[in-house]
Coordinates of C-alpha atoms in Angstrom, one line a residue:
Chain E
M21 CA -6.6 21.1 4.9
N22 CA -7.5 17.4 5.5
F23 CA -5.3 14.8 3.9
P24 CA -6.3 11.2 3.2
S25 CA -2.7 10.1 3.8
K26 CA -0.1 10.9 6.4
L27 CA 2.6 10.6 3.8
I28 CA 0.9 13.2 1.6
E29 CA 0.4 15.5 4.5
E30 CA 4.1 15.3 5.5
A31 CA 5.3 16.0 2.0
V32 CA 2.9 19.0 1.7
Q33 CA 4.1 20.3 5.1
E34 CA 7.8 20.2 3.9
L35 CA 7.2 21.6 0.5
S36 CA 5.1 24.5 1.7
K37 CA 8.1 25.7 3.7
F38 CA 9.6 27.0 0.5
P39 CA 9.4 30.8 -0.1
G40 CA 6.4 31.6 -2.3
V41 CA 4.9 28.1 -2.0
G42 CA 1.6 27.6 -0.2
K43 CA -0.3 24.5 0.8
K44 CA -2.1 24.3 -2.5
S45 CA 0.9 24.5 -4.7
A46 CA 2.7 22.0 -2.5
L47 CA -0.2 19.6 -2.9
R48 CA 0.0 20.1 -6.7
M49 CA 3.7 19.1 -6.6
V50 CA 3.0 16.1 -4.5
L51 CA 0.2 14.9 -6.8
Y52 CA 2.5 15.4 -9.8
L53 CA 5.2 13.3 -8.2
L54 CA 2.7 10.5 -7.5
K55 CA 1.6 10.5 -11.1
K56 CA 5.2 10.1 -12.4
D57 CA 7.2 7.0 -12.0
T58 CA 9.3 6.4 -8.9
E59 CA 12.5 7.3 -10.7
T60 CA 11.4 11.0 -10.9
A61 CA 11.0 11.2 -7.2
D62 CA 14.2 9.4 -6.5
K63 CA 16.1 11.8 -8.8
L64 CA 14.6 14.8 -7.1
G65 CA 15.2 13.4 -3.6
H66 CA 18.8 12.6 -4.4
S67 CA 19.6 15.9 -6.0
I68 CA 18.2 17.7 -3.0
I69 CA 20.2 15.6 -0.5
R70 CA 23.4 16.0 -2.6
L71 CA 22.8 19.7 -2.9
R72 CA 22.7 20.2 0.8
N73 CA 25.5 17.8 1.7
E74 CA 28.0 18.4 -1.0
I75 CA 27.7 22.1 -1.7
T76 CA 30.8 24.1 -0.8
Y77 CA 31.7 27.7 -0.8
C78 CA 34.7 29.2 -2.5
T79 CA 37.3 29.9 0.1
R80 CA 38.3 33.1 -1.7
C81 CA 35.0 34.8 -2.6
Y82 CA 32.4 32.7 -0.7
N83 CA 30.4 32.1 -3.8
V84 CA 28.7 28.7 -4.1
S85 CA 31.2 26.3 -5.6
D86 CA 31.9 22.7 -6.5
A87 CA 35.5 22.9 -5.6
A88 CA 37.6 24.7 -3.0
V89 CA 38.0 27.7 -5.4
C90 CA 35.2 28.6 -7.7
N91 CA 35.2 28.8 -11.5
I92 CA 35.4 32.5 -11.5
C93 CA 38.2 32.8 -9.0
S94 CA 40.3 30.1 -10.8
N95 CA 39.7 31.6 -14.3
P96 CA 43.1 33.2 -15.3
K97 CA 41.3 35.6 -17.6
R98 CA 39.5 37.3 -14.7
D99 CA 41.0 40.5 -13.3
N100 CA 42.0 39.8 -9.8
Q101 CA 42.6 43.4 -9.0
V102 CA 38.9 44.3 -9.1
I103 CA 36.4 42.8 -6.6
C104 CA 32.7 43.2 -7.0
V105 CA 30.9 43.0 -3.7
V106 CA 27.4 41.5 -3.8
E107 CA 24.8 40.2 -1.4
D108 CA 24.3 36.7 -2.6
L109 CA 24.6 34.1 -5.4
K110 CA 21.6 35.5 -7.3
D111 CA 23.5 38.8 -7.7
V112 CA 26.6 37.1 -9.0
M113 CA 24.4 35.3 -11.6
A114 CA 22.7 38.6 -12.6
I115 CA 26.0 40.4 -13.0
E116 CA 27.6 37.5 -14.9
N117 CA 24.7 37.6 -17.3
T118 CA 25.5 41.1 -18.3
N119 CA 28.9 40.1 -19.7
Q120 CA 30.1 43.4 -18.6
F121 CA 32.2 42.5 -15.6
F122 CA 35.6 40.7 -15.8
G123 CA 36.8 40.9 -12.3
T124 CA 36.1 38.7 -9.3
Y125 CA 33.4 38.7 -6.7
H126 CA 33.0 38.7 -3.0
V127 CA 29.7 37.3 -1.7
L128 CA 28.7 38.9 1.7
G129 CA 25.8 36.5 2.4
G130 CA 23.4 39.3 3.4
L131 CA 23.2 43.0 4.4
I132 CA 23.6 44.6 7.8
N133 CA 20.2 44.7 9.4
P134 CA 20.2 44.6 13.2
I135 CA 16.4 44.2 13.4
Y136 CA 16.7 40.9 11.5
G137 CA 19.7 40.0 13.7
I138 CA 22.3 40.5 11.0
G139 CA 25.4 42.3 12.2
P140 CA 28.7 42.8 10.4
D141 CA 30.0 39.6 12.2
Q142 CA 27.5 37.4 10.3
L143 CA 28.7 38.6 7.0
Q144 CA 31.8 38.0 5.0
L145 CA 33.2 41.5 5.7
E146 CA 36.2 40.6 7.7
S147 CA 37.3 38.1 5.1
L148 CA 36.9 40.8 2.4
I149 CA 39.1 43.2 4.3
E150 CA 41.7 40.5 4.8
R151 CA 41.5 39.6 1.1
I152 CA 42.0 43.1 0.0
Q153 CA 45.1 43.4 2.3
K154 CA 46.5 40.1 1.1
E155 CA 45.8 40.5 -2.6
G156 CA 46.5 44.3 -2.9
T157 CA 43.2 44.8 -4.7
K158 CA 42.9 48.1 -6.7
E159 CA 39.2 48.6 -6.8
I160 CA 36.1 47.5 -4.9
I161 CA 32.8 47.8 -6.7
M162 CA 29.9 47.8 -4.3
A163 CA 26.9 46.2 -6.2
L164 CA 24.4 46.2 -3.4
S165 CA 20.6 46.8 -3.3
A166 CA 19.6 50.5 -3.2
T167 CA 17.9 50.0 0.1
M168 CA 18.6 51.3 3.6
E169 CA 20.4 48.1 4.5
G170 CA 22.5 48.2 1.3
D171 CA 23.4 51.8 2.1
T172 CA 24.3 50.9 5.7
T173 CA 26.5 48.1 4.5
I174 CA 28.4 50.2 2.0
F175 CA 28.8 53.0 4.5
Y176 CA 30.2 50.5 7.0
L177 CA 32.7 49.0 4.6
S178 CA 33.8 52.4 3.4
K179 CA 34.7 53.2 7.1
K180 CA 36.6 49.9 7.4
L181 CA 38.5 50.5 4.2
K182 CA 39.4 54.1 4.6
D183 CA 43.0 53.4 5.6
L184 CA 43.6 50.9 2.8
D185 CA 44.9 52.0 -0.5
V186 CA 41.9 50.8 -2.5
Q187 CA 39.4 52.6 -4.7
L188 CA 35.8 52.2 -3.6
S189 CA 33.0 52.7 -6.1
T190 CA 29.3 51.9 -6.2
I191 CA 27.1 50.9 -9.1
S192 CA 25.2 53.9 -10.5
K193 CA 21.6 54.4 -9.6
G194 CA 19.2 56.0 -12.1
I195 CA 16.8 55.6 -14.9
A196 CA 16.4 52.1 -16.3
I197 CA 17.2 51.7 -20.0
G198 CA 14.0 51.8 -22.0
D199 CA 12.1 53.7 -19.2
E200 CA 10.4 57.0 -19.7
L201 CA 11.5 59.8 -17.5
E202 CA 8.1 60.9 -16.4
Y203 CA 7.5 57.4 -14.8
A204 CA 10.6 57.5 -12.8
D205 CA 10.0 58.0 -9.1
E206 CA 11.2 61.3 -7.7
I207 CA 14.0 60.1 -5.5
T208 CA 15.6 58.1 -8.3
L209 CA 15.2 60.9 -10.8
G210 CA 16.6 63.4 -8.3
R211 CA 19.6 61.1 -7.5
S212 CA 20.3 60.5 -11.2
I213 CA 20.5 64.3 -11.8
L214 CA 22.9 64.7 -8.9
S215 CA 25.1 61.9 -10.0
R216 CA 24.9 62.7 -13.7
V217 CA 27.8 61.5 -15.9
P218 CA 29.7 63.1 -18.8
Y219 CA 28.1 62.2 -22.1
R220 CA 29.8 59.4 -24.1
N221 CA 28.5 58.3 -27.4
Q222 CA 27.7 54.7 -26.9
V223 CA 25.2 52.1 -28.0
Q224 CA 22.5 51.9 -25.4
S225 CA 21.7 48.2 -25.5
G226 CA 25.4 47.2 -25.4
S227 CA 25.4 43.8 -23.8
N228 CA 26.7 42.0 -26.8
D229 CA 29.6 44.3 -27.8
Chain R
M18 CA -12.0 71.1 -4.3
H19 CA -15.0 69.3 -3.0
L20 CA -16.8 65.9 -2.9
R21 CA -19.9 65.8 -5.0
R22 CA -21.3 62.4 -4.2
L23 CA -20.5 59.9 -1.4
K24 CA -21.6 56.3 -1.2
L25 CA -20.8 53.9 1.6
Q26 CA -21.5 50.2 1.5
N27 CA -21.0 47.9 4.5
F28 CA -19.1 50.6 6.1
K29 CA -19.4 50.4 9.9
N30 CA -23.2 50.6 10.6
H31 CA -24.1 51.7 7.1
T32 CA -25.2 48.9 4.9
F33 CA -25.9 51.3 2.0
V34 CA -26.1 55.1 2.2
E35 CA -25.6 57.7 -0.5
F36 CA -25.2 61.4 -0.3
D37 CA -25.6 64.1 -3.0
L38 CA -23.4 66.7 -1.4
C39 CA -23.4 70.5 -1.8
Q40 CA -20.3 72.6 -2.3
Q41 CA -20.5 74.4 1.0
V42 CA -22.0 73.2 4.3
N43 CA -23.2 69.7 4.6
C44 CA -25.0 68.9 7.8
L45 CA -25.6 65.3 8.9
T46 CA -28.2 65.0 11.6
G47 CA -29.7 62.1 13.5
L48 CA -29.9 60.5 16.9
N49 CA -26.9 59.4 18.9
G50 CA -25.4 56.2 17.6
I51 CA -27.0 56.5 14.2
G52 CA -23.6 56.7 12.5
K53 CA -23.0 60.4 11.7
T54 CA -19.4 60.2 12.8
N55 CA -19.0 57.1 10.7
V56 CA -19.8 59.1 7.6
L57 CA -17.0 61.6 8.6
D58 CA -14.7 58.7 9.1
A59 CA -15.4 57.4 5.6
I60 CA -14.4 60.8 4.2
Y61 CA -11.3 60.6 6.4
Y62 CA -10.6 57.2 4.8
L63 CA -10.7 58.8 1.4
S64 CA -8.1 61.3 2.5
F65 CA -5.7 59.2 4.5
T66 CA -6.6 55.7 3.3
K67 CA -7.3 54.7 6.9
S68 CA -9.7 55.3 9.7
F69 CA -9.2 58.1 12.1
F70 CA -10.3 55.9 15.0
N71 CA -8.7 52.6 14.4
S72 CA -5.7 51.7 12.2
Q73 CA -7.1 48.2 11.5
D74 CA -9.4 48.1 8.6
Q75 CA -11.5 45.1 9.8
Y76 CA -13.0 47.3 12.5
A77 CA -14.6 49.5 9.8
L78 CA -16.5 46.4 8.4
Q79 CA -20.1 46.1 9.2
H80 CA -20.8 43.2 11.5
G81 CA -21.0 40.0 9.4
A82 CA -19.8 41.6 6.2
S83 CA -16.6 40.6 4.5
W84 CA -16.0 43.8 2.5
F85 CA -16.8 47.5 2.4
T86 CA -16.5 50.2 -0.2
I87 CA -16.4 54.0 -0.1
D88 CA -17.2 55.7 -3.4
A89 CA -16.9 59.4 -4.0
E90 CA -16.8 61.9 -6.8
L91 CA -14.1 64.5 -6.4
E92 CA -14.4 67.9 -8.1
S93 CA -11.1 69.8 -8.3
A94 CA -9.3 72.2 -10.6
A95 CA -8.1 69.2 -12.5
G96 CA -11.7 68.1 -13.3
S97 CA -13.9 65.4 -11.9
N98 CA -12.5 62.1 -10.6
T99 CA -14.1 59.1 -9.1
L100 CA -12.5 57.7 -6.0
K101 CA -13.2 54.2 -4.8
L102 CA -11.8 52.5 -1.7
I103 CA -12.3 48.8 -1.4
Y104 CA -11.5 46.5 1.6
Q105 CA -12.1 42.8 1.6
T106 CA -11.2 40.5 4.5
G107 CA -7.8 38.9 3.9
Q108 CA -6.9 41.1 1.0
K109 CA -4.9 44.2 0.4
K110 CA -6.9 47.4 0.6
Q111 CA -7.3 49.0 -2.8
L112 CA -7.8 52.6 -3.8
L113 CA -8.9 53.4 -7.3
I114 CA -8.9 56.8 -9.0
D115 CA -11.0 56.6 -12.1
Q116 CA -10.7 52.8 -12.0
N117 CA -6.9 53.0 -11.8
E118 CA -5.4 51.4 -8.8
V119 CA -3.1 53.6 -6.6
E120 CA 0.1 51.6 -6.1
R121 CA 1.6 53.5 -3.2
F122 CA -0.7 55.1 -0.7
A123 CA 2.1 57.4 0.4
D124 CA 2.0 59.0 -3.0
Y125 CA -1.7 59.5 -2.7
I126 CA -1.9 61.2 0.7
G127 CA -2.6 64.8 0.2
T128 CA -4.8 64.4 -2.9
V129 CA -7.9 65.1 -0.7
P130 CA -6.5 67.4 2.0
L131 CA -8.7 67.4 5.1
I132 CA -8.9 68.7 8.6
M133 CA -11.2 67.1 11.1
I134 CA -12.3 68.7 14.4
L135 CA -13.9 66.4 16.9
P136 CA -14.8 66.3 20.6
G137 CA -11.9 64.0 21.4
D138 CA -9.5 66.6 20.2
I139 CA -9.3 68.0 23.7
Q140 CA -7.3 64.8 24.5
L141 CA -4.5 66.3 22.5
I142 CA -3.7 68.5 25.4
H143 CA -3.6 65.6 27.9
E144 CA -2.1 62.8 25.8
T145 CA 1.5 62.1 25.3
A146 CA 3.7 64.0 22.9
E147 CA 3.2 61.3 20.3
A148 CA -0.4 62.3 19.7
R149 CA 0.6 65.9 19.1
R150 CA 3.5 64.9 16.8
K151 CA 1.1 62.6 14.9
L152 CA -1.3 65.5 14.2
I153 CA 1.4 67.9 13.1
D154 CA 3.1 65.2 11.0
S155 CA -0.1 64.2 9.3
V156 CA -0.7 67.8 8.2
I157 CA 2.8 68.3 6.9
A158 CA 2.8 65.0 5.2
S159 CA -0.3 66.0 3.3
C160 CA 1.5 68.7 1.5
N161 CA 5.2 67.7 1.7
K162 CA 6.0 64.2 0.4
K163 CA 9.7 64.7 1.1
Y164 CA 9.0 65.3 4.7
L165 CA 7.1 62.0 5.0
A166 CA 9.9 60.1 3.3
N167 CA 12.5 61.7 5.6
L168 CA 10.5 61.0 8.7
M169 CA 10.0 57.4 7.6
A170 CA 13.7 57.0 6.9
Y171 CA 14.5 58.5 10.3
N172 CA 12.2 56.0 12.0
K173 CA 13.7 53.0 10.2
Y174 CA 17.2 54.0 11.1
L175 CA 16.1 54.7 14.7
D176 CA 14.7 51.2 14.9
Q177 CA 17.9 49.7 13.6
R178 CA 20.0 51.8 16.1
N179 CA 17.8 50.8 19.0
K180 CA 18.0 47.2 18.1
L181 CA 21.8 47.5 17.9
L182 CA 21.9 49.1 21.3
R183 CA 19.9 46.2 22.7
D184 CA 22.2 43.8 20.9
F185 CA 25.3 45.4 22.5
A186 CA 23.6 45.0 25.9
N187 CA 22.9 41.4 25.2
G188 CA 26.5 40.4 24.6
I189 CA 27.1 41.3 21.0
T190 CA 30.5 43.0 20.6
Y191 CA 30.3 46.8 20.7
D192 CA 30.8 48.1 17.2
E193 CA 31.7 51.8 17.2
S194 CA 31.7 52.2 13.4
L195 CA 28.3 50.6 12.9
L196 CA 26.8 52.8 15.5
S197 CA 28.4 55.8 14.0
I198 CA 26.7 55.0 10.6
Y199 CA 23.3 55.1 12.2
N200 CA 24.3 58.2 14.1
Q201 CA 25.2 59.9 10.8
R202 CA 22.0 58.9 9.1
L203 CA 19.8 59.9 12.1
H204 CA 21.6 63.2 12.0
E205 CA 20.9 63.8 8.4
Y206 CA 17.3 62.9 8.4
G207 CA 16.6 64.2 11.8
Q208 CA 17.9 67.6 10.9
L209 CA 15.7 67.8 7.9
V210 CA 12.6 66.9 9.9
F211 CA 13.5 69.4 12.6
E212 CA 13.9 72.3 10.1
V213 CA 10.5 71.6 8.6
R214 CA 8.7 71.3 12.0
K215 CA 10.3 74.5 13.1
Q216 CA 9.2 76.3 9.9
V217 CA 5.6 75.0 10.1
L218 CA 5.2 76.0 13.7
E219 CA 6.4 79.5 12.9
A220 CA 4.1 79.7 9.9
I221 CA 1.0 78.8 11.7
Q222 CA 1.6 80.9 14.8
S223 CA -0.1 84.1 13.7
N224 CA -3.2 82.5 12.3
F225 CA -3.4 80.4 15.4
H226 CA -3.5 83.6 17.6
S227 CA -6.2 85.2 15.6
H228 CA -8.4 82.0 15.5
Y229 CA -8.0 81.6 19.2
K230 CA -9.0 85.2 19.8
D231 CA -12.0 84.9 17.5
I232 CA -13.3 81.7 19.0
S233 CA -12.7 82.5 22.6
G234 CA -13.4 86.1 22.4
A235 CA -10.8 86.5 25.1
K236 CA -7.6 88.3 25.5
E237 CA -5.2 85.6 26.7
L238 CA -2.2 84.9 24.6
A239 CA -2.4 81.4 23.2
Q240 CA 0.9 80.0 22.1
L241 CA 2.3 76.9 20.5
V242 CA 5.9 76.2 21.3
Y243 CA 8.0 73.6 19.5
V244 CA 10.1 71.7 22.0
S245 CA 13.0 69.7 20.5
D246 CA 16.4 68.5 21.7
L247 CA 17.7 69.9 18.4
H248 CA 17.1 73.5 19.4
E249 CA 20.1 73.1 21.8
M250 CA 22.5 71.3 19.6
D251 CA 22.4 69.2 16.5
M252 CA 21.6 65.5 16.4
Q253 CA 25.1 64.4 15.7
T254 CA 26.5 66.2 18.8
W255 CA 23.7 64.7 20.9
L256 CA 24.3 61.2 19.8
A257 CA 28.0 61.5 20.4
Q258 CA 27.4 63.0 23.8
Q259 CA 24.6 60.6 24.8
S260 CA 26.5 57.5 23.6
F261 CA 27.0 56.2 27.1
T262 CA 23.4 57.0 28.3
D263 CA 22.0 55.4 25.2
R264 CA 23.9 52.2 25.7
Q265 CA 22.7 52.1 29.3
A266 CA 19.1 52.8 28.3
Q267 CA 19.4 50.5 25.3
R268 CA 17.6 53.1 23.2
T269 CA 18.1 56.4 21.6
T270 CA 17.3 59.0 24.3
K271 CA 17.5 62.2 22.3
G272 CA 16.2 63.2 18.9
I273 CA 13.2 64.4 17.0
H274 CA 11.3 61.3 18.0
K275 CA 11.1 63.0 21.4
D276 CA 9.9 66.3 20.1
D277 CA 6.8 67.9 21.6
F278 CA 4.5 70.8 21.1
L279 CA 3.7 72.8 24.2
F280 CA 0.3 74.4 24.4
L281 CA 0.6 77.6 26.5
L282 CA -1.9 80.2 27.6
D283 CA -0.3 83.4 28.8
D284 CA 2.9 81.4 29.3
F285 CA 1.2 78.7 31.5
A286 CA 0.6 75.2 30.4
I287 CA -3.0 75.0 29.3
K288 CA -3.1 71.4 30.5
K289 CA -2.8 72.5 34.1
Y290 CA -4.3 76.0 34.1
G291 CA -6.8 76.1 31.2
S292 CA -10.5 75.8 31.8
Q293 CA -12.5 73.3 29.7
G294 CA -13.7 76.1 27.5
Q295 CA -10.2 77.5 27.0
Q296 CA -8.9 74.0 26.1
K297 CA -11.6 73.5 23.6
S298 CA -11.0 76.8 21.9
F299 CA -7.3 76.1 21.9
V300 CA -7.5 72.8 20.0
I301 CA -10.1 74.2 17.6
A302 CA -7.9 77.2 16.9
L303 CA -4.9 74.9 16.4
K304 CA -6.8 72.8 13.8
L305 CA -8.1 75.9 12.0
A306 CA -4.5 77.2 11.8
L307 CA -3.4 73.9 10.4
Y308 CA -6.3 74.2 7.9
D309 CA -4.9 77.6 6.8
Y310 CA -1.4 76.1 6.5
L311 CA -2.6 73.2 4.4
Q312 CA -4.6 75.5 2.2
A313 CA -1.7 77.9 1.7
Q314 CA 0.6 74.9 0.8
K315 CA -1.9 73.0 -1.4
G316 CA -3.5 76.1 -3.1
V317 CA -6.9 74.5 -2.6
Q318 CA -9.4 74.6 0.3
P319 CA -9.2 71.4 2.2
L320 CA -12.3 69.6 3.5
L321 CA -13.3 70.6 7.0
L322 CA -15.0 68.0 9.1
L323 CA -16.7 69.2 12.3
D324 CA -17.9 66.4 14.5
D325 CA -20.5 67.1 17.2
I326 CA -19.2 70.5 17.6
F327 CA -22.4 72.0 18.8
E328 CA -22.4 69.8 21.9
K329 CA -19.1 70.9 23.0
L330 CA -19.1 74.7 22.6
D331 CA -21.3 77.3 24.3
A332 CA -23.6 79.4 22.3
Q333 CA -21.3 82.4 22.0
R334 CA -18.2 80.4 21.0
L335 CA -20.3 78.5 18.5
R336 CA -21.6 81.7 16.9
L337 CA -18.0 83.0 16.5
L338 CA -16.9 79.7 15.0
I339 CA -19.7 79.6 12.5
Q340 CA -19.0 83.1 11.5
R341 CA -15.4 82.2 11.0
I342 CA -16.0 79.2 8.9
S343 CA -18.7 80.7 6.8
Q344 CA -16.3 83.3 5.5
Q345 CA -15.0 82.5 2.1
A346 CA -11.7 81.1 3.6
F347 CA -13.2 77.7 4.0
G348 CA -14.3 75.2 1.4
Q349 CA -16.6 72.3 1.7
I350 CA -17.6 71.7 5.3
F351 CA -19.2 68.7 7.0
I352 CA -21.1 69.1 10.3
T353 CA -22.7 66.5 12.4
D354 CA -25.3 67.2 15.1
T355 CA -28.2 65.6 16.8
H356 CA -30.6 68.5 16.2
Q357 CA -31.1 69.9 12.7
Q358 CA -32.9 72.9 14.1
R359 CA -29.9 73.9 16.1
V360 CA -27.7 74.0 13.1
A361 CA -30.3 75.8 11.1
D362 CA -30.5 78.5 13.8
A363 CA -26.8 78.9 13.8
F364 CA -26.7 79.5 10.1
A365 CA -29.9 81.6 10.1
S366 CA -28.1 84.9 10.2
L367 CA -25.9 83.8 7.2
P368 CA -28.3 83.5 4.3
H369 CA -25.4 83.6 1.7
V370 CA -24.1 80.2 3.0
Q371 CA -25.5 77.2 1.3
V372 CA -26.4 74.5 3.8
K373 CA -27.7 71.1 2.9
Y374 CA -29.2 68.8 5.5
F375 CA -29.1 65.1 5.6
E376 CA -31.2 63.3 8.1
I377 CA -29.6 59.9 8.7
A378 CA -32.4 57.3 8.9
A379 CA -33.1 55.0 11.8
F380 CA -30.7 52.3 12.5
K381 CA -31.5 49.2 10.4
P382 CA -30.5 46.0 12.0
T383 CA -28.3 43.9 9.8
L384 CA -29.4 40.5 8.7
D385 CA -27.2 37.6 9.8
R386 CA -25.4 36.2 6.8

């Protein structure tokens, strides 16, 4: 792509580094900013600079936080005895949106994947173990992706936790609500039959109860 | 199961070519370099969604073209379906069944089961174990989806473990428990793959003997032997025992990824002691035995592709092979040869076999675009 201006070229270069953003989308963003008044660009620029410089992580759960301890950890209504282990911030937000979980979180910051150069040391695993020992946690809920890397991470943690008096559970894997059985893939269907649960009469779409 | 119509566009040297196929023997004739084998490769594409010869799709494009398509009509017990494979430069390859896109190729493999016999097969004897594993795996995967999934999982865990071993060597702290997780998973998946390979080898053995005897007309005992570390002890035990060696080597030194299939003739390696003729008969018999296995598993007759087979076998072996394949046990067959008359002669004594001939026209130079 040829640009009439070095400034535009530079901005496009930087913006196209975002995941899912190509050169064309980046150019569209640049042109949009040029059309708007300078204040729009100033605001955007400042928010990005502040975002990177001022962001902190909760010292307890390693979730993104504005203070030393995050909102969830400092909320007295949350159950401190239950920790939900997730990969990143996106997962915390997803689980919070369900309104079904009232414990606290622990954000690992990734999953074990040696090929991508991610070993247990790069993740918040050691801090989780220390936290469990310190806080006397009762239950750990592993809410990780149902992938090989997720599985490896759960397996690893289960080995590390086997001598501690803490219950380890994983979120259930199976048929999504509203899905028809015939369209489920074989592995999921097979797994959900193996890990079937006793029937309890409950409203299926129960996120507002 | 058979293909009724086949149409290639911009596929290798064929700008446009269409075939109205018969249910039994289809014979493609023409001079060398006219593109007979390319037609077989197109059929292979419909079965495995990739070329037999090159795993990169762009090599199947005609020079100067930016797309190719392969169209076919498939007749099976389920009725008639159209298959369409589309490749465009820079885009994801698409496969459509009756206009519906197949989302995962792994789910599709096995829909058009196929065995191809070609002159280069003899290399199977001389190549590394990987080539032999690939052949056996591709046949099993065509009729056993779980096998393919297990094998893929094994390979992924293997990659992770090997990377970890390299990391340990490069100064990352040795982590016994992480390694043991990969050991455990490799054990589970490896054992499953091992059991299936063992069963399949046992299942094809007797048909293999009889095919070899028929084609070679000889009395030697041809044998396929499955060689695997796991015969001795299970994967878990190996990994535990090899822990030190693996760390030294920075890779996993034992396991099903090292499996091999030995080709023996009267207990001697055919690689060293077999004559050219014996070697040819051996690989053809192996492929026919795999054909039988596939047929038994799928309950349909796979397609049989015979490339340039007349060049490579002597008259007597050829007669025996033709007799064999013209029995009802085989379904739709594709044969390529330079001389139509030679094929016609071979089938002359078998009037009940329907043979359709396609003369592939002279090479048309493509226009520069």
